[in-house]
Short mmCIF file of C-alpha atoms in Angstrom, two decimals:
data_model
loop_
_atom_site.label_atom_id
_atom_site.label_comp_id
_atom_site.label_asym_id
_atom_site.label_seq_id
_atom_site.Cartn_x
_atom_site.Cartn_y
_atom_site.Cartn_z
CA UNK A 1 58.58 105.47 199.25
CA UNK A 2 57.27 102.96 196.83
CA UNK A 3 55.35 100.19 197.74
CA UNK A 4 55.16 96.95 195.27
CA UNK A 5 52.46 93.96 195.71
CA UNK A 6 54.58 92.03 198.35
CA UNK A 7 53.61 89.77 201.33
CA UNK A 8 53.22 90.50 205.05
CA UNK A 9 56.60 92.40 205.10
CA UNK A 10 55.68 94.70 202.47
CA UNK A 11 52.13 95.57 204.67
CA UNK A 12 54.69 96.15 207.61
CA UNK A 13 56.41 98.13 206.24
CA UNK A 14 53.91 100.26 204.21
CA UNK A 15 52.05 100.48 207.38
CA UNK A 16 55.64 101.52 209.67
CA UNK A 17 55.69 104.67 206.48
CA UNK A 18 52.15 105.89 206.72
CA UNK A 19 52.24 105.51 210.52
CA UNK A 20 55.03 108.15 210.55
CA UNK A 21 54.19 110.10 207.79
CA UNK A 22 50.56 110.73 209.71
CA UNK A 23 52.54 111.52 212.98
CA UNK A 24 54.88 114.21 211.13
CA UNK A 25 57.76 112.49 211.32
CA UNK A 26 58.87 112.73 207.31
CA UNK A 27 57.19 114.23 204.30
CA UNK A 28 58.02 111.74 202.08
CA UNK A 29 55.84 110.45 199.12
CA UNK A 30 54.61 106.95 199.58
CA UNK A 31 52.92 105.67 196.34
CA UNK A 32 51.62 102.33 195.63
CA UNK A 33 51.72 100.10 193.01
CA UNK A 34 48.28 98.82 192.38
CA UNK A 35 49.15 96.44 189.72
CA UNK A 36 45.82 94.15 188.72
CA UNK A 37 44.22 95.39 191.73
CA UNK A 38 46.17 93.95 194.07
CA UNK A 39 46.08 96.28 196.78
CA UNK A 40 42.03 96.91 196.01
CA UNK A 41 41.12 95.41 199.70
CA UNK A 42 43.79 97.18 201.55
CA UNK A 43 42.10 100.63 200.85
CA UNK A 44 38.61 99.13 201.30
CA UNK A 45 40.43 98.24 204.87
CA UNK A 46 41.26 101.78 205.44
CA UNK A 47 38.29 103.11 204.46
CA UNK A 48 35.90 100.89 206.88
CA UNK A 49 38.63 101.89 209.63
CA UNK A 50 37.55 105.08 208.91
CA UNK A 51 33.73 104.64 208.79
CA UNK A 52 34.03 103.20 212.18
CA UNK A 53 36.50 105.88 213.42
CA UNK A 54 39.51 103.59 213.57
CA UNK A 55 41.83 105.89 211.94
CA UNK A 56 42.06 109.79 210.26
CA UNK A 57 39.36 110.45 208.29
CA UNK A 58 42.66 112.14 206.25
CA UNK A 59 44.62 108.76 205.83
CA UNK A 60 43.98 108.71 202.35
CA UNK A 61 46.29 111.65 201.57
CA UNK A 62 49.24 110.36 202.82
CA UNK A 63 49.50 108.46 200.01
CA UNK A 64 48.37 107.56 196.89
CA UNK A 65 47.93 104.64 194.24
CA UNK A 66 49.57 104.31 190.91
CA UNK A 67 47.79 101.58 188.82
CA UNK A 68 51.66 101.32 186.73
CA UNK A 69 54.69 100.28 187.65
CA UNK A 70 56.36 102.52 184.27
CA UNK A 71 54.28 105.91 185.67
CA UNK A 72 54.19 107.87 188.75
CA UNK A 73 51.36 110.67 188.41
#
């Protein structure tokens, strides 16, 4: 899956992916594209989630974030 900067659909959905992905239910990748930062405050989201055990410590696996929309690493 590949996630662009988008609006409150785009979090939906990105959200619907990783929600499955941590329950087992594909083993897809899901990579987002960072582009200028944009999605900066969503992962500092996730992480205070997980500080305040809101969500896996091992959410941050499931995907990952590509600065580029011309490279996946």
């Amino acid at each position: 899956f590949i996630v662009a900067p988008g609006g409150i659909g785009t979090f939906d959905e990105f959200f619907e992916i990783l929600t499955l992905k941590q329950l087992g239910r594909h083993n897809k990748a899901i990579v987002i594209f960072n582009i200028n930062g944009y999605y900066d405050n969503l992962l500092k989201m996730i992480k205070t989630a997980q500080i305040y055990n809101f969500c896996n410590i091992l959410l941050l696996i499931f995907f990952r974030l590509n600065p580029q929309l011309t490279k996946i690493n």
